[in-house]
JSON list of C-alpha atoms in Angstrom, two decimals:
[
{"chain": "A", "resi": 1, "resn": "MET", "atom": "CA", "xyz": [2.63, 52.45, 187.80]},
{"chain": "A", "resi": 2, "resn": "LEU", "atom": "CA", "xyz": [5.62, 51.01, 185.94]},
{"chain": "A", "resi": 3, "resn": "TYR", "atom": "CA", "xyz": [4.86, 47.48, 187.13]},
{"chain": "A", "resi": 4, "resn": "GLU", "atom": "CA", "xyz": [1.06, 47.70, 187.00]},
{"chain": "A", "resi": 5, "resn": "THR", "atom": "CA", "xyz": [-0.66, 44.76, 185.30]},
{"chain": "A", "resi": 6, "resn": "GLU", "atom": "CA", "xyz": [-4.33, 45.70, 185.70]},
{"chain": "A", "resi": 7, "resn": "SER", "atom": "CA", "xyz": [-5.36, 46.77, 182.20]},
{"chain": "A", "resi": 8, "resn": "ARG", "atom": "CA", "xyz": [-7.92, 49.31, 183.41]},
{"chain": "A", "resi": 9, "resn": "LYS", "atom": "CA", "xyz": [-5.19, 51.25, 185.20]},
{"chain": "A", "resi": 10, "resn": "VAL", "atom": "CA", "xyz": [-2.66, 50.88, 182.37]},
{"chain": "A", "resi": 11, "resn": "ASP", "atom": "CA", "xyz": [-5.17, 52.09, 179.76]},
{"chain": "A", "resi": 12, "resn": "LYS", "atom": "CA", "xyz": [-5.12, 55.58, 181.29]},
{"chain": "A", "resi": 13, "resn": "TYR", "atom": "CA", "xyz": [-1.50, 55.96, 180.21]},
{"chain": "A", "resi": 14, "resn": "VAL", "atom": "CA", "xyz": [-1.31, 54.19, 176.85]},
{"chain": "A", "resi": 15, "resn": "HIS", "atom": "CA", "xyz": [-4.38, 55.41, 174.95]},
{"chain": "A", "resi": 16, "resn": "GLU", "atom": "CA", "xyz": [-5.00, 58.65, 173.12]},
{"chain": "A", "resi": 17, "resn": "ALA", "atom": "CA", "xyz": [-6.54, 61.31, 175.35]},
{"chain": "A", "resi": 18, "resn": "PRO", "atom": "CA", "xyz": [-6.24, 65.05, 175.92]},
{"chain": "A", "resi": 19, "resn": "THR", "atom": "CA", "xyz": [-4.15, 64.41, 179.07]},
{"chain": "A", "resi": 20, "resn": "SER", "atom": "CA", "xyz": [-2.86, 61.51, 181.17]},
{"chain": "A", "resi": 21, "resn": "SER", "atom": "CA", "xyz": [-4.77, 60.75, 184.34]},
{"chain": "A", "resi": 22, "resn": "GLY", "atom": "CA", "xyz": [-2.92, 61.65, 187.52]},
{"chain": "A", "resi": 23, "resn": "MET", "atom": "CA", "xyz": [-0.37, 63.77, 185.66]},
{"chain": "A", "resi": 24, "resn": "PRO", "atom": "CA", "xyz": [-0.15, 67.56, 185.39]},
{"chain": "A", "resi": 25, "resn": "PRO", "atom": "CA", "xyz": [-2.82, 69.07, 183.11]},
{"chain": "A", "resi": 26, "resn": "GLU", "atom": "CA", "xyz": [-0.22, 69.98, 180.47]},
{"chain": "A", "resi": 27, "resn": "SER", "atom": "CA", "xyz": [0.95, 66.36, 180.11]},
{"chain": "A", "resi": 28, "resn": "PRO", "atom": "CA", "xyz": [-0.17, 64.69, 176.89]},
{"chain": "A", "resi": 29, "resn": "GLY", "atom": "CA", "xyz": [-2.29, 61.58, 176.61]},
{"chain": "A", "resi": 30, "resn": "ASN", "atom": "CA", "xyz": [-0.56, 58.29, 175.75]},
{"chain": "A", "resi": 31, "resn": "ILE", "atom": "CA", "xyz": [2.34, 59.25, 178.01]},
{"chain": "A", "resi": 32, "resn": "GLY", "atom": "CA", "xyz": [3.11, 55.59, 178.78]},
{"chain": "A", "resi": 33, "resn": "SER", "atom": "CA", "xyz": [3.87, 54.81, 175.16]},
{"chain": "A", "resi": 34, "resn": "TRP", "atom": "CA", "xyz": [6.07, 57.89, 174.87]},
{"chain": "A", "resi": 35, "resn": "ILE", "atom": "CA", "xyz": [8.08, 56.99, 177.98]},
{"chain": "A", "resi": 36, "resn": "GLY", "atom": "CA", "xyz": [8.36, 53.39, 176.78]},
{"chain": "A", "resi": 37, "resn": "TRP", "atom": "CA", "xyz": [9.75, 54.63, 173.47]},
{"chain": "A", "resi": 38, "resn": "ARG", "atom": "CA", "xyz": [12.30, 56.79, 175.28]},
{"chain": "A", "resi": 39, "resn": "ILE", "atom": "CA", "xyz": [13.46, 53.79, 177.34]},
{"chain": "A", "resi": 40, "resn": "VAL", "atom": "CA", "xyz": [13.83, 51.58, 174.25]},
{"chain": "A", "resi": 41, "resn": "ASP", "atom": "CA", "xyz": [15.58, 54.38, 172.33]},
{"chain": "A", "resi": 42, "resn": "SER", "atom": "CA", "xyz": [18.05, 54.84, 175.18]},
{"chain": "A", "resi": 43, "resn": "TYR", "atom": "CA", "xyz": [18.67, 51.08, 175.33]},
{"chain": "A", "resi": 44, "resn": "MET", "atom": "CA", "xyz": [19.28, 50.83, 171.59]},
{"chain": "A", "resi": 45, "resn": "LYS", "atom": "CA", "xyz": [21.72, 53.76, 171.64]},
{"chain": "A", "resi": 46, "resn": "LYS", "atom": "CA", "xyz": [23.74, 51.90, 174.28]},
{"chain": "A", "resi": 47, "resn": "ASN", "atom": "CA", "xyz": [23.55, 48.67, 172.24]},
{"chain": "A", "resi": 48, "resn": "PRO", "atom": "CA", "xyz": [24.12, 49.78, 168.63]},
{"chain": "A", "resi": 49, "resn": "ASN", "atom": "CA", "xyz": [25.00, 46.28, 167.41]},
{"chain": "A", "resi": 50, "resn": "LEU", "atom": "CA", "xyz": [21.68, 44.83, 168.60]},
{"chain": "A", "resi": 51, "resn": "SER", "atom": "CA", "xyz": [19.24, 44.21, 165.76]},
{"chain": "A", "resi": 52, "resn": "LEU", "atom": "CA", "xyz": [15.60, 45.21, 165.95]},
{"chain": "A", "resi": 53, "resn": "GLU", "atom": "CA", "xyz": [14.69, 41.52, 165.63]},
{"chain": "A", "resi": 54, "resn": "ALA", "atom": "CA", "xyz": [16.86, 40.66, 168.65]},
{"chain": "A", "resi": 55, "resn": "LEU", "atom": "CA", "xyz": [15.28, 43.48, 170.64]},
{"chain": "A", "resi": 56, "resn": "ILE", "atom": "CA", "xyz": [11.78, 42.26, 169.81]},
{"chain": "A", "resi": 57, "resn": "GLN", "atom": "CA", "xyz": [12.70, 38.73, 170.91]},
{"chain": "A", "resi": 58, "resn": "MET", "atom": "CA", "xyz": [13.85, 39.91, 174.33]},
{"chain": "A", "resi": 59, "resn": "LYS", "atom": "CA", "xyz": [11.47, 38.82, 177.09]},
{"chain": "A", "resi": 60, "resn": "ASP", "atom": "CA", "xyz": [12.96, 40.61, 180.11]},
{"chain": "A", "resi": 61, "resn": "GLY", "atom": "CA", "xyz": [11.63, 44.16, 180.16]},
{"chain": "A", "resi": 62, "resn": "GLN", "atom": "CA", "xyz": [13.37, 44.80, 183.47]},
{"chain": "A", "resi": 63, "resn": "GLN", "atom": "CA", "xyz": [16.72, 44.13, 181.81]},
{"chain": "A", "resi": 64, "resn": "ILE", "atom": "CA", "xyz": [15.93, 46.67, 179.09]},
{"chain": "A", "resi": 65, "resn": "LEU", "atom": "CA", "xyz": [14.82, 49.24, 181.66]},
{"chain": "A", "resi": 66, "resn": "GLN", "atom": "CA", "xyz": [17.92, 48.86, 183.82]},
{"chain": "A", "resi": 67, "resn": "ALA", "atom": "CA", "xyz": [20.40, 48.64, 180.96]},
{"chain": "A", "resi": 68, "resn": "SER", "atom": "CA", "xyz": [18.84, 51.65, 179.22]},
{"chain": "A", "resi": 69, "resn": "GLY", "atom": "CA", "xyz": [19.98, 53.99, 181.96]},
{"chain": "A", "resi": 70, "resn": "TYR", "atom": "CA", "xyz": [16.93, 56.09, 181.09]},
{"chain": "A", "resi": 71, "resn": "LYS", "atom": "CA", "xyz": [16.46, 59.07, 183.36]},
{"chain": "A", "resi": 72, "resn": "PRO", "atom": "CA", "xyz": [13.57, 61.44, 182.66]},
{"chain": "A", "resi": 73, "resn": "LEU", "atom": "CA", "xyz": [14.48, 65.07, 182.27]},
{"chain": "A", "resi": 74, "resn": "ARG", "atom": "CA", "xyz": [13.74, 67.22, 185.28]},
{"chain": "A", "resi": 75, "resn": "PRO", "atom": "CA", "xyz": [12.41, 70.74, 184.74]}
]
């Protein structure tokens, strides 16, 4: 789902809801926004001299994802 562009499918993961569709029942709604924040946070920690303005101007999300080194925690 990371590269999905169809808004109907994306909406299930970025809007407020009791849970996220297709995820375990205990997963919160809006999980896509939370994971996105974790990726950006990881990227910014690895690039402390990068300004928020420079981050916002970046167009290549794939670069941010790869350079972030983000790995979700495993239970």
